[in-house]
mmCIF file of C-alpha atoms in Angstrom:
data_model
loop_
_atom_site.group_PDB
_atom_site.id
_atom_site.type_symbol
_atom_site.label_atom_id
_atom_site.label_comp_id
_atom_site.label_asym_id
_atom_site.label_seq_id
_atom_site.Cartn_x
_atom_site.Cartn_y
_atom_site.Cartn_z
ATOM 1 C CA MET V 88 7.737 15.611 -42.821
ATOM 2 C CA SER V 89 9.740 13.208 -42.223
ATOM 3 C CA ASN V 90 9.910 10.113 -39.245
ATOM 4 C CA HIS V 91 11.998 9.881 -36.729
ATOM 5 C CA LEU V 92 15.135 8.785 -38.397
ATOM 6 C CA ALA V 93 15.428 12.160 -40.255
ATOM 7 C CA ILE V 94 18.067 13.741 -38.598
ATOM 8 C CA ALA V 95 20.505 10.322 -38.984
ATOM 9 C CA ALA V 96 18.950 10.480 -42.922
ATOM 10 C CA VAL V 97 20.704 14.249 -43.121
ATOM 11 C CA SER V 98 24.314 13.329 -41.370
ATOM 12 C CA ARG V 99 24.310 9.725 -43.736
ATOM 13 C CA ALA V 100 24.022 11.931 -46.883
ATOM 14 C CA LEU V 101 25.645 14.833 -46.231
ATOM 15 C CA ARG V 102 28.817 12.391 -45.548
ATOM 16 C CA GLN V 103 28.196 10.848 -48.693
ATOM 17 C CA VAL V 104 28.200 14.569 -50.753
ATOM 18 C CA VAL V 105 31.403 15.339 -48.419
ATOM 19 C CA GLU V 106 32.927 11.853 -49.298
ATOM 20 C CA ASP V 107 31.994 12.505 -53.241
ATOM 21 C CA ALA V 108 33.963 15.417 -52.503
ATOM 22 C CA ALA V 109 37.500 15.120 -50.668
ATOM 23 C CA LYS V 110 38.394 12.055 -52.986
ATOM 24 C CA ALA V 111 38.099 13.726 -55.932
ATOM 25 C CA ALA V 112 40.231 16.356 -54.286
ATOM 26 C CA VAL V 113 42.691 13.846 -52.599
ATOM 27 C CA VAL V 114 42.938 10.263 -53.943
ATOM 28 C CA GLY V 115 42.903 8.247 -50.797
ATOM 29 C CA ALA V 116 40.289 10.371 -48.479
ATOM 30 C CA GLU V 117 38.000 9.411 -46.207
ATOM 31 C CA VAL V 118 34.978 10.190 -44.094
ATOM 32 C CA THR V 119 33.794 9.496 -40.492
ATOM 33 C CA HIS V 120 31.170 11.069 -37.967
ATOM 34 C CA VAL V 121 32.304 10.791 -35.326
ATOM 35 C CA ARG V 122 33.359 13.193 -31.926
ATOM 36 C CA PRO V 123 36.916 14.452 -32.831
ATOM 37 C CA GLY V 124 39.435 12.682 -30.563
ATOM 38 C CA GLY V 125 37.021 10.656 -29.370
ATOM 39 C CA ASP V 126 37.913 7.112 -29.150
ATOM 40 C CA PRO V 127 37.608 4.400 -30.058
ATOM 41 C CA ALA V 128 36.047 5.734 -33.540
ATOM 42 C CA LYS V 129 39.217 7.666 -34.173
ATOM 43 C CA THR V 130 39.051 10.423 -37.194
ATOM 44 C CA PRO V 131 40.728 9.904 -40.400
ATOM 45 C CA PRO V 132 44.416 10.331 -40.931
ATOM 46 C CA THR V 133 43.461 11.844 -44.476
ATOM 47 C CA GLY V 134 39.957 13.439 -44.807
ATOM 48 C CA VAL V 135 37.113 14.951 -43.535
ATOM 49 C CA ASN V 136 35.212 13.863 -40.359
ATOM 50 C CA VAL V 137 31.055 15.514 -39.898
ATOM 51 C CA PHE V 138 30.226 16.008 -36.720
ATOM 52 C CA LEU V 139 27.091 16.593 -35.578
ATOM 53 C CA TYR V 140 27.311 19.370 -32.460
ATOM 54 C CA GLY V 141 23.991 21.165 -31.871
ATOM 55 C CA VAL V 142 19.691 21.053 -32.727
ATOM 56 C CA THR V 143 18.260 24.044 -32.524
ATOM 57 C CA PRO V 144 14.598 24.783 -33.588
ATOM 58 C CA ASN V 145 13.682 26.593 -35.944
ATOM 59 C CA ALA V 146 12.616 29.703 -35.478
ATOM 60 C CA SER V 147 10.584 30.429 -38.123
ATOM 61 C CA GLN V 148 8.601 27.043 -38.256
ATOM 62 C CA ARG V 149 8.455 25.979 -34.242
ATOM 63 C CA ASN V 150 4.746 26.963 -34.168
ATOM 64 C CA ALA V 151 3.417 25.952 -37.770
ATOM 65 C CA ASP V 152 1.604 23.115 -36.736
ATOM 66 C CA LEU V 153 -0.685 24.694 -33.540
ATOM 67 C CA PRO V 154 -2.705 24.245 -32.796
ATOM 68 C CA THR V 155 -2.363 20.451 -32.719
ATOM 69 C CA ARG V 156 -5.687 19.347 -30.637
ATOM 70 C CA ALA V 157 -9.165 20.145 -31.253
ATOM 71 C CA GLY V 158 -11.153 21.697 -28.092
ATOM 72 C CA GLY V 159 -12.381 18.514 -27.190
ATOM 73 C CA GLY V 160 -8.603 16.891 -27.334
ATOM 74 C CA GLN V 161 -8.753 14.642 -30.623
ATOM 75 C CA LEU V 162 -5.765 15.272 -32.826
ATOM 76 C CA VAL V 163 -6.933 17.451 -35.737
ATOM 77 C CA GLN V 164 -3.226 17.174 -37.301
ATOM 78 C CA ARG V 165 0.339 15.523 -36.530
ATOM 79 C CA PRO V 166 2.493 17.784 -34.304
ATOM 80 C CA ALA V 167 6.046 18.127 -35.403
ATOM 81 C CA ALA V 168 9.425 19.571 -34.233
ATOM 82 C CA ALA V 169 10.982 21.852 -37.024
ATOM 83 C CA LEU V 170 14.685 21.537 -36.402
ATOM 84 C CA ASP V 171 17.988 22.820 -37.548
ATOM 85 C CA LEU V 172 21.122 20.969 -37.440
ATOM 86 C CA HIS V 173 24.507 22.239 -36.866
ATOM 87 C CA TYR V 174 27.759 20.215 -38.843
ATOM 88 C CA LEU V 175 31.265 20.928 -38.067
ATOM 89 C CA LEU V 176 33.191 20.226 -41.347
ATOM 90 C CA SER V 177 37.122 18.980 -39.896
ATOM 91 C CA PHE V 178 39.925 18.326 -42.229
ATOM 92 C CA TYR V 179 42.914 16.300 -42.025
ATOM 93 C CA GLY V 180 45.620 15.234 -43.989
ATOM 94 C CA GLU V 181 49.620 16.841 -45.061
ATOM 95 C CA ASP V 182 50.013 20.281 -44.064
ATOM 96 C CA ALA V 183 53.037 20.553 -46.302
ATOM 97 C CA GLU V 184 50.854 18.651 -49.670
ATOM 98 C CA LEU V 185 48.430 21.042 -49.107
ATOM 99 C CA GLU V 186 45.804 18.540 -48.168
ATOM 100 C CA THR V 187 42.865 19.819 -46.280
ATOM 101 C CA GLN V 188 42.880 23.091 -48.013
ATOM 102 C CA ARG V 189 42.324 21.041 -51.480
ATOM 103 C CA MET V 190 39.309 18.919 -49.457
ATOM 104 C CA LEU V 191 38.313 22.113 -47.963
ATOM 105 C CA GLY V 192 38.103 23.754 -51.281
ATOM 106 C CA GLY V 193 36.604 20.500 -52.517
ATOM 107 C CA VAL V 194 33.751 20.150 -50.104
ATOM 108 C CA VAL V 195 32.803 24.191 -49.660
ATOM 109 C CA GLN V 196 31.979 24.360 -53.895
ATOM 110 C CA ALA V 197 30.054 20.680 -53.942
ATOM 111 C CA LEU V 198 27.661 22.608 -50.945
ATOM 112 C CA HIS V 199 28.244 25.634 -53.314
ATOM 113 C CA THR V 200 26.715 23.845 -56.011
ATOM 114 C CA ARG V 201 24.666 21.393 -54.109
ATOM 115 C CA ALA V 202 23.194 22.988 -51.474
ATOM 116 C CA THR V 203 19.573 21.552 -51.487
ATOM 117 C CA LEU V 204 20.255 17.407 -50.664
ATOM 118 C CA SER V 205 18.735 15.555 -53.781
ATOM 119 C CA ARG V 206 15.774 13.183 -52.956
ATOM 120 C CA ASP V 207 18.328 10.534 -55.163
ATOM 121 C CA VAL V 208 20.975 10.829 -52.256
ATOM 122 C CA LEU V 209 18.173 10.469 -49.912
ATOM 123 C CA ARG V 210 16.968 7.464 -50.837
ATOM 124 C CA GLU V 211 20.243 5.947 -51.870
ATOM 125 C CA VAL V 212 21.825 6.281 -48.672
ATOM 126 C CA ALA V 213 18.209 5.022 -47.064
ATOM 127 C CA GLU V 214 18.782 1.712 -49.297
ATOM 128 C CA ALA V 215 22.761 1.422 -48.087
ATOM 129 C CA ASP V 216 21.966 1.215 -44.669
ATOM 130 C CA PRO V 217 19.725 -1.450 -43.025
ATOM 131 C CA TRP V 218 19.027 0.708 -39.536
ATOM 132 C CA LEU V 219 17.911 3.665 -42.005
ATOM 133 C CA ASN V 220 15.894 1.925 -44.672
ATOM 134 C CA ALA V 221 12.318 2.923 -42.645
ATOM 135 C CA SER V 222 13.462 6.491 -43.612
ATOM 136 C CA ASP V 223 10.922 8.938 -45.390
ATOM 137 C CA LEU V 224 12.968 11.974 -45.293
ATOM 138 C CA ALA V 225 13.665 11.509 -49.284
ATOM 139 C CA ASP V 226 9.557 11.679 -50.019
ATOM 140 C CA ALA V 227 9.004 15.576 -47.180
ATOM 141 C CA PRO V 228 7.906 18.446 -49.140
ATOM 142 C CA GLU V 229 10.235 20.336 -48.340
ATOM 143 C CA ALA V 230 14.442 19.723 -49.156
ATOM 144 C CA VAL V 231 17.022 19.923 -46.451
ATOM 145 C CA ARG V 232 19.550 23.071 -46.940
ATOM 146 C CA PHE V 233 23.226 23.816 -46.535
ATOM 147 C CA THR V 234 24.300 27.009 -45.448
ATOM 148 C CA PRO V 235 27.568 28.076 -44.320
ATOM 149 C CA VAL V 236 27.458 29.321 -40.604
ATOM 150 C CA LEU V 237 30.290 32.413 -40.317
ATOM 151 C CA LEU V 238 32.381 31.446 -36.383
ATOM 152 C CA ASN V 239 34.651 34.066 -35.418
ATOM 153 C CA LEU V 240 38.006 32.559 -33.565
ATOM 154 C CA GLU V 241 35.927 33.355 -29.722
ATOM 155 C CA GLU V 242 32.883 31.729 -31.096
ATOM 156 C CA LEU V 243 35.415 28.577 -32.950
ATOM 157 C CA SER V 244 37.524 28.524 -29.554
ATOM 158 C CA LYS V 245 34.642 27.884 -27.048
ATOM 159 C CA LEU V 246 33.650 24.967 -29.932
ATOM 160 C CA TRP V 247 36.569 23.380 -29.622
ATOM 161 C CA SER V 248 37.563 24.205 -26.300
ATOM 162 C CA VAL V 249 34.446 21.669 -25.677
ATOM 163 C CA LEU V 250 35.863 19.045 -27.423
ATOM 164 C CA PHE V 251 38.332 18.108 -24.415
ATOM 165 C CA GLN V 252 42.364 17.477 -25.009
ATOM 166 C CA THR V 253 41.366 17.613 -28.589
ATOM 167 C CA PRO V 254 44.141 19.264 -31.203
ATOM 168 C CA TYR V 255 42.075 21.713 -33.540
ATOM 169 C CA ALA V 256 41.539 20.566 -36.975
ATOM 170 C CA LEU V 257 40.917 23.381 -40.479
ATOM 171 C CA SER V 258 36.993 23.245 -39.970
ATOM 172 C CA VAL V 259 34.629 24.813 -41.382
ATOM 173 C CA ALA V 260 30.491 24.787 -40.019
ATOM 174 C CA TYR V 261 27.334 23.663 -41.425
ATOM 175 C CA GLN V 262 23.512 24.758 -40.726
ATOM 176 C CA ALA V 263 21.081 22.147 -42.501
ATOM 177 C CA THR V 264 17.200 23.786 -42.555
ATOM 178 C CA LEU V 265 14.528 22.494 -42.459
ATOM 179 C CA VAL V 266 15.023 19.681 -40.636
ATOM 180 C CA SER V 267 10.612 17.997 -39.939
ATOM 181 C CA ILE V 268 9.316 15.723 -37.625
ATOM 182 C CA GLU V 269 6.106 14.195 -37.342
ATOM 183 C CA ALA V 270 4.792 12.221 -34.669
ATOM 184 C CA ASN V 271 2.816 8.589 -35.833
ATOM 185 C CA ALA V 272 -0.311 9.748 -34.861
ATOM 186 C CA ALA V 273 -4.141 8.740 -35.982
ATOM 187 C CA VAL V 274 -5.214 12.475 -36.787
ATOM 188 C CA ARG V 275 -9.697 13.121 -37.572
ATOM 189 C CA SER V 276 -9.865 14.070 -40.792
ATOM 190 C CA PRO V 277 -12.895 16.883 -41.340
ATOM 191 C CA LEU V 278 -15.640 17.162 -43.675
ATOM 192 C CA PRO V 279 -15.057 19.239 -46.495
ATOM 193 C CA VAL V 280 -15.781 22.447 -46.188
ATOM 194 C CA ARG V 281 -19.320 22.704 -48.877
ATOM 195 C CA GLY V 282 -20.333 26.855 -48.467
ATOM 196 C CA ARG V 283 -18.414 29.415 -46.075
ATOM 197 C CA ASN V 284 -20.160 32.423 -44.561
ATOM 198 C CA VAL V 285 -18.748 35.307 -43.956
ATOM 199 C CA TYR V 286 -19.957 37.919 -41.517
ATOM 200 C CA VAL V 287 -19.598 41.819 -40.267
ATOM 201 C CA PHE V 288 -21.094 42.756 -37.444
ATOM 202 C CA ALA V 289 -20.816 45.857 -35.208
ATOM 203 C CA THR V 290 -21.013 45.148 -31.703
ATOM 204 C CA SER V 291 -23.767 47.605 -29.859
ATOM 205 C CA LEU V 292 -23.769 46.042 -26.025
ATOM 206 C CA PRO V 293 -26.722 46.578 -24.428
ATOM 207 C CA GLU V 294 -27.269 48.717 -21.234
ATOM 208 C CA ILE V 295 -30.830 47.822 -18.707
ATOM 209 C CA GLU V 296 -30.807 50.837 -16.465
ATOM 210 C CA ALA V 297 -34.462 49.851 -14.662
ATOM 211 C CA ALA V 298 -36.190 45.812 -13.973
ATOM 212 C CA GLU V 299 -39.526 46.318 -12.886
ATOM 213 C CA SER V 300 -43.234 45.276 -13.009
ATOM 214 C CA VAL V 301 -45.344 46.203 -15.878
ATOM 215 C CA ALA V 302 -48.000 47.147 -13.391
ATOM 216 C CA GLY V 303 -45.767 49.879 -12.291
ATOM 217 C CA PRO V 304 -42.058 50.853 -10.422
ATOM 218 C CA ARG V 305 -43.856 50.254 -7.691
ATOM 219 C CA GLU V 306 -45.545 47.426 -7.984
ATOM 220 C CA PRO V 307 -44.660 43.264 -6.376
ATOM 221 C CA ILE V 308 -43.002 41.368 -8.668
ATOM 222 C CA THR V 309 -44.258 37.639 -8.119
ATOM 223 C CA ALA V 310 -42.753 34.369 -10.649
ATOM 224 C CA ARG V 311 -45.746 35.800 -12.608
ATOM 225 C CA THR V 312 -45.272 39.108 -13.323
ATOM 226 C CA MET V 313 -44.065 40.461 -16.729
ATOM 227 C CA LEU V 314 -40.850 41.922 -16.254
ATOM 228 C CA ARG V 315 -39.682 45.393 -17.817
ATOM 229 C CA LEU V 316 -36.581 46.102 -18.710
ATOM 230 C CA ARG V 317 -35.534 49.224 -19.582
ATOM 231 C CA GLY V 318 -32.213 50.809 -20.993
ATOM 232 C CA SER V 319 -30.949 51.584 -24.294
ATOM 233 C CA ARG V 320 -29.537 49.359 -27.316
ATOM 234 C CA LEU V 321 -31.581 46.309 -25.896
ATOM 235 C CA SER V 322 -33.207 45.469 -29.966
ATOM 236 C CA GLY V 323 -31.377 42.805 -31.837
ATOM 237 C CA GLU V 324 -31.661 39.974 -33.698
ATOM 238 C CA VAL V 325 -32.603 37.235 -31.560
ATOM 239 C CA VAL V 326 -33.269 38.509 -28.285
ATOM 240 C CA LYS V 327 -33.340 36.541 -24.972
ATOM 241 C CA VAL V 328 -33.388 37.115 -21.257
ATOM 242 C CA ARG V 329 -31.514 35.156 -18.317
ATOM 243 C CA VAL V 330 -33.314 35.556 -14.792
ATOM 244 C CA GLY V 331 -31.521 34.140 -11.559
ATOM 245 C CA THR V 332 -28.101 32.594 -10.564
ATOM 246 C CA GLY V 333 -29.152 29.065 -12.362
ATOM 247 C CA GLY V 334 -29.109 30.908 -15.679
ATOM 248 C CA ALA V 335 -32.682 30.633 -16.797
ATOM 249 C CA THR V 336 -33.220 31.609 -19.769
ATOM 250 C CA GLY V 337 -35.971 32.565 -22.024
ATOM 251 C CA PRO V 338 -37.209 34.606 -25.230
ATOM 252 C CA ALA V 339 -38.453 37.966 -24.594
ATOM 253 C CA ALA V 340 -42.207 38.925 -25.641
ATOM 254 C CA ALA V 341 -41.491 41.638 -27.375
ATOM 255 C CA VAL V 342 -38.451 44.211 -28.033
ATOM 256 C CA THR V 343 -37.941 47.579 -29.123
ATOM 257 C CA VAL V 344 -34.807 50.044 -28.642
ATOM 258 C CA ARG V 345 -35.363 51.180 -25.435
ATOM 259 C CA GLU V 346 -37.744 48.589 -23.674
ATOM 260 C CA VAL V 347 -37.744 44.429 -23.169
ATOM 261 C CA LEU V 348 -40.697 42.610 -22.131
ATOM 262 C CA PHE V 349 -40.386 39.207 -20.549
ATOM 263 C CA PRO V 350 -43.233 37.077 -18.499
ATOM 264 C CA LEU V 351 -41.203 35.789 -15.463
ATOM 265 C CA SER V 352 -43.501 32.404 -15.578
ATOM 266 C CA SER V 353 -41.820 30.928 -19.304
ATOM 267 C CA ILE V 354 -39.213 30.187 -16.575
ATOM 268 C CA PRO V 355 -40.242 27.409 -14.692
ATOM 269 C CA PRO V 356 -40.636 27.772 -11.013
ATOM 270 C CA ALA V 357 -38.383 25.121 -10.030
ATOM 271 C CA GLN V 358 -35.451 27.686 -11.759
ATOM 272 C CA LEU V 359 -36.338 30.679 -9.855
ATOM 273 C CA ARG V 360 -35.481 31.792 -6.420
ATOM 274 C CA ALA V 361 -37.501 34.612 -4.113
ATOM 275 C CA GLY V 362 -34.952 37.023 -2.883
ATOM 276 C CA VAL V 363 -32.431 39.380 -4.943
ATOM 277 C CA GLN V 364 -32.556 37.922 -8.752
ATOM 278 C CA GLY V 365 -30.475 39.420 -11.814
ATOM 279 C CA VAL V 366 -31.732 39.962 -15.090
ATOM 280 C CA GLN V 367 -29.809 39.773 -18.204
ATOM 281 C CA VAL V 368 -30.217 40.543 -21.620
ATOM 282 C CA VAL V 369 -29.115 38.207 -23.999
ATOM 283 C CA HIS V 370 -28.156 38.741 -27.815
ATOM 284 C CA GLU V 371 -27.741 36.384 -30.532
ATOM 285 C CA ARG V 372 -27.481 36.523 -33.916
ATOM 286 C CA LEU V 373 -28.522 33.535 -36.198
ATOM 287 C CA ILE V 374 -25.139 32.490 -38.670
ATOM 288 C CA GLY V 375 -24.958 29.416 -40.444
ATOM 289 C CA THR V 376 -26.574 27.501 -43.104
ATOM 290 C CA PRO V 377 -29.442 26.921 -42.398
ATOM 291 C CA ALA V 378 -28.889 29.851 -39.791
ATOM 292 C CA VAL V 379 -28.926 28.674 -36.204
ATOM 293 C CA PRO V 380 -29.183 31.643 -32.956
ATOM 294 C CA HIS V 381 -25.046 32.002 -31.625
ATOM 295 C CA ARG V 382 -24.253 33.598 -28.324
ATOM 296 C CA ALA V 383 -23.370 37.219 -29.065
ATOM 297 C CA GLU V 384 -23.651 40.270 -27.268
ATOM 298 C CA GLU V 385 -24.730 40.472 -23.050
ATOM 299 C CA SER V 386 -26.176 43.128 -21.532
ATOM 300 C CA ASN V 387 -25.173 43.619 -17.564
ATOM 301 C CA VAL V 388 -27.016 43.087 -14.920
ATOM 302 C CA MET V 389 -29.311 44.327 -12.986
ATOM 303 C CA ALA V 390 -31.100 43.265 -9.558
ATOM 304 C CA PHE V 391 -34.379 43.007 -8.840
ATOM 305 C CA ILE V 392 -36.595 41.673 -5.490
ATOM 306 C CA LEU V 393 -38.624 38.347 -6.701
ATOM 307 C CA ARG V 394 -41.685 38.036 -3.791
ATOM 308 C CA PRO V 395 -42.567 34.843 -3.009
ATOM 309 C CA ARG V 396 -46.357 33.987 -3.878
ATOM 310 C CA ILE V 397 -48.628 31.650 -0.977
ATOM 311 C CA ARG V 398 -51.454 29.352 -3.000
ATOM 312 C CA ARG V 399 -53.233 26.473 -2.361
ATOM 313 C CA ALA V 400 -52.046 23.357 -3.196
ATOM 314 C CA GLY V 401 -55.633 21.876 -3.746
ATOM 315 C CA ASP V 402 -57.377 21.862 -7.277
ATOM 316 C CA ASP V 403 -57.580 25.863 -6.687
ATOM 317 C CA PRO V 404 -54.211 26.932 -6.748
ATOM 318 C CA ASP V 405 -54.954 30.016 -7.966
ATOM 319 C CA SER V 406 -57.035 30.827 -4.740
ATOM 320 C CA ALA V 407 -55.182 32.548 -1.721
ATOM 321 C CA ASP V 408 -58.616 31.441 0.555
ATOM 322 C CA ASP V 409 -57.343 29.196 3.641
ATOM 323 C CA ALA V 410 -54.020 28.860 1.818
ATOM 324 C CA LEU V 411 -52.258 27.960 4.828
ATOM 325 C CA GLU V 412 -53.014 24.499 7.134
ATOM 326 C CA PHE V 413 -53.169 25.084 10.397
ATOM 327 C CA THR V 414 -52.258 21.660 12.729
ATOM 328 C CA PRO V 415 -52.870 22.175 16.179
ATOM 329 C CA ALA V 416 -50.614 20.760 18.631
ATOM 330 C CA GLY V 417 -50.683 16.836 19.389
ATOM 331 C CA GLY V 418 -48.891 14.292 20.276
ATOM 332 C CA GLY V 419 -45.866 15.927 22.111
ATOM 333 C CA ASP V 420 -45.655 18.329 18.839
ATOM 334 C CA PRO V 421 -45.643 21.670 18.987
ATOM 335 C CA ALA V 422 -48.894 23.541 16.244
ATOM 336 C CA ARG V 423 -47.817 24.345 13.327
ATOM 337 C CA VAL V 424 -48.347 26.248 10.079
ATOM 338 C CA THR V 425 -48.305 25.039 6.779
ATOM 339 C CA ALA V 426 -47.388 26.694 3.686
ATOM 340 C CA THR V 427 -46.997 26.655 -0.282
ATOM 341 C CA LEU V 428 -44.940 28.801 -2.036
ATOM 342 C CA GLU V 429 -43.941 29.390 -5.535
ATOM 343 C CA PRO V 430 -41.295 29.836 -6.736
ATOM 344 C CA VAL V 431 -39.384 26.434 -5.440
ATOM 345 C CA VAL V 432 -37.332 27.909 -1.737
ATOM 346 C CA GLY V 433 -34.265 26.491 -1.975
ATOM 347 C CA ARG V 434 -33.378 24.213 1.358
ATOM 348 C CA SER V 435 -30.534 26.391 2.207
ATOM 349 C CA GLN V 436 -32.734 29.637 1.994
ATOM 350 C CA ARG V 437 -33.479 32.044 5.125
ATOM 351 C CA ALA V 438 -37.791 31.857 5.911
ATOM 352 C CA GLU V 439 -39.791 33.811 8.401
ATOM 353 C CA LEU V 440 -43.618 33.266 8.704
ATOM 354 C CA LEU V 441 -45.100 36.668 9.567
ATOM 355 C CA LEU V 442 -48.752 36.294 11.186
ATOM 356 C CA ASN V 443 -50.723 39.274 12.190
ATOM 357 C CA PRO V 444 -54.631 39.190 13.588
ATOM 358 C CA ILE V 445 -57.560 41.174 11.061
ATOM 359 C CA ALA V 446 -60.300 41.725 13.248
ATOM 360 C CA ASP V 447 -58.948 41.308 17.329
ATOM 361 C CA PRO V 448 -56.452 44.213 17.124
ATOM 362 C CA ALA V 449 -56.081 42.915 21.379
ATOM 363 C CA LEU V 450 -54.552 39.836 19.474
ATOM 364 C CA PRO V 451 -49.968 39.926 18.944
ATOM 365 C CA SER V 452 -48.241 39.988 16.153
ATOM 366 C CA TYR V 453 -46.064 36.913 15.409
ATOM 367 C CA ARG V 454 -42.377 36.021 14.043
ATOM 368 C CA PHE V 455 -41.710 32.666 13.161
ATOM 369 C CA VAL V 456 -38.631 31.449 11.595
ATOM 370 C CA GLY V 457 -38.683 28.873 9.306
ATOM 371 C CA PRO V 458 -36.883 25.041 10.152
ATOM 372 C CA PRO V 459 -33.903 25.103 10.138
ATOM 373 C CA GLY V 460 -31.049 22.205 7.605
ATOM 374 C CA ARG V 461 -33.788 21.543 5.028
ATOM 375 C CA GLU V 462 -32.859 18.282 2.976
ATOM 376 C CA GLU V 463 -34.139 19.360 -0.399
ATOM 377 C CA ASP V 464 -35.861 22.045 -2.184
ATOM 378 C CA GLY V 465 -39.557 22.352 -2.300
ATOM 379 C CA ASP V 466 -42.591 24.314 -2.293
ATOM 380 C CA THR V 467 -44.157 23.628 0.530
ATOM 381 C CA LEU V 468 -42.786 25.111 4.246
ATOM 382 C CA VAL V 469 -43.545 23.812 7.681
ATOM 383 C CA PHE V 470 -43.608 25.874 10.411
ATOM 384 C CA ASP V 471 -43.548 25.631 14.225
ATOM 385 C CA VAL V 472 -46.216 28.182 16.361
ATOM 386 C CA PRO V 473 -45.869 27.184 19.703
ATOM 387 C CA GLY V 474 -48.024 29.178 22.021
ATOM 388 C CA ILE V 475 -50.506 31.241 19.631
ATOM 389 C CA GLU V 476 -53.689 32.076 20.662
ATOM 390 C CA PRO V 477 -57.081 31.504 18.962
ATOM 391 C CA GLY V 478 -57.834 34.330 15.721
ATOM 392 C CA THR V 479 -57.391 35.065 12.173
ATOM 393 C CA TYR V 480 -54.112 36.411 10.829
ATOM 394 C CA LEU V 481 -52.940 37.884 8.564
ATOM 395 C CA ALA V 482 -49.697 35.733 6.616
ATOM 396 C CA ARG V 483 -46.438 36.728 4.943
ATOM 397 C CA VAL V 484 -44.001 34.383 4.368
ATOM 398 C CA ARG V 485 -40.294 36.345 4.314
ATOM 399 C CA ILE V 486 -37.496 34.481 1.997
ATOM 400 C CA ASP V 487 -33.826 35.406 1.887
ATOM 401 C CA GLY V 488 -35.944 38.849 3.223
ATOM 402 C CA ALA V 489 -38.622 39.436 0.190
ATOM 403 C CA GLU V 490 -42.291 39.150 1.203
ATOM 404 C CA SER V 491 -44.670 37.804 0.161
ATOM 405 C CA VAL V 492 -47.270 39.127 -1.452
ATOM 406 C CA LEU V 493 -51.178 40.562 0.575
ATOM 407 C CA GLU V 494 -53.845 41.130 -1.275
ATOM 408 C CA SER V 495 -56.366 44.044 -0.358
ATOM 409 C CA ASP V 496 -60.081 44.406 -0.999
ATOM 410 C CA GLN V 497 -62.056 46.884 -2.939
ATOM 411 C CA ASP V 498 -61.122 49.476 0.039
ATOM 412 C CA GLY V 499 -57.841 48.757 -0.072
ATOM 413 C CA ALA V 500 -57.526 47.286 3.493
ATOM 414 C CA TYR V 501 -55.309 43.774 3.377
ATOM 415 C CA VAL V 502 -57.936 40.226 3.479
ATOM 416 C CA ARG V 503 -55.486 37.619 2.386
ATOM 417 C CA PRO V 504 -54.204 35.136 2.909
ATOM 418 C CA LYS V 505 -54.901 34.144 6.392
ATOM 419 C CA VAL V 506 -54.997 31.808 8.538
ATOM 420 C CA VAL V 507 -57.655 30.340 11.215
ATOM 421 C CA VAL V 508 -56.770 29.606 14.330
ATOM 422 C CA PRO V 509 -59.649 27.816 16.226
#
């Protein structure tokens, strides 16, 4: 690798090699590196002109430095541009004495004999020219090599046609490979590798066929249900279950190839939502020293209905008796029913209160829509119940179409949760 002076250093070193060969072939030969036909710089009457007419990316090394940055944007290695330099060597002199051909033979012989630029020549030209003192091309790991380039008559005519109103001179083309220009940037150096771990795994994607309660496929699923996932290829080194759109994940309670048990209670109620939920089986593999879990295969997403549960907000939240609180109308406000639910209800979720009379079949049933535009998520909903008649009612709360569960007595009759309207 070398700095931005590498191109100029190669041109100056090539001129030095050509100059030695040209003077040995023709006494008094001069060497320049100007544009042929340029003004005011002129090509020599007797000598050689070294002209850099093109620079192209090196095909084999142009992407060898990728990637240069880590995932976090840190520089892990210095970006380097790999280039090929294209030179046109033009010869001038007396044709009658074959000076151009004599110099051509000497230069071709020199570049064929010493096809690579020696580090001594590079150091010599860097010390001789003040504007090349900072060049470090002599310390580059790969030497620059010169290769003759075949230019047919058509290519040669196109090249000289670019040089407007410049008469053709006996010329030969060479390519210098490889010139690598490296950015001067600070690079983060990683720590030495103390050990290597090689792992080979056979990929086996788990598949869920059904998600249900352990109490039975027709039993309701609430935030306290032990969930049973049935399918194939469910076992793994580390098995976790992901539930809901929020991506809450917890370890499985029991795992077999065909079945996974997962307690929904292991996920905080604030991370669950009633309604249609998705569940996935996630496999992790223990990799590294020490071994830590890494994400591996994930199953398909299986949908299930998570039903809300009405609970007491007081000392015994597990009791459904008097779980709903009725507030009579007063002060211009309508009568209201307050329900505390599990899991938390999202502020944008649709909520409804369904009331059915228990003892008096003459009483009507009611359906009240919950308050729209709630400011935040919460487990407490307040429903306006204007015009409700006194009585005892069974209460259900419907969240995004998922209804809360009613409890029954030994005879199978629904008995709670209920709300009493005096």
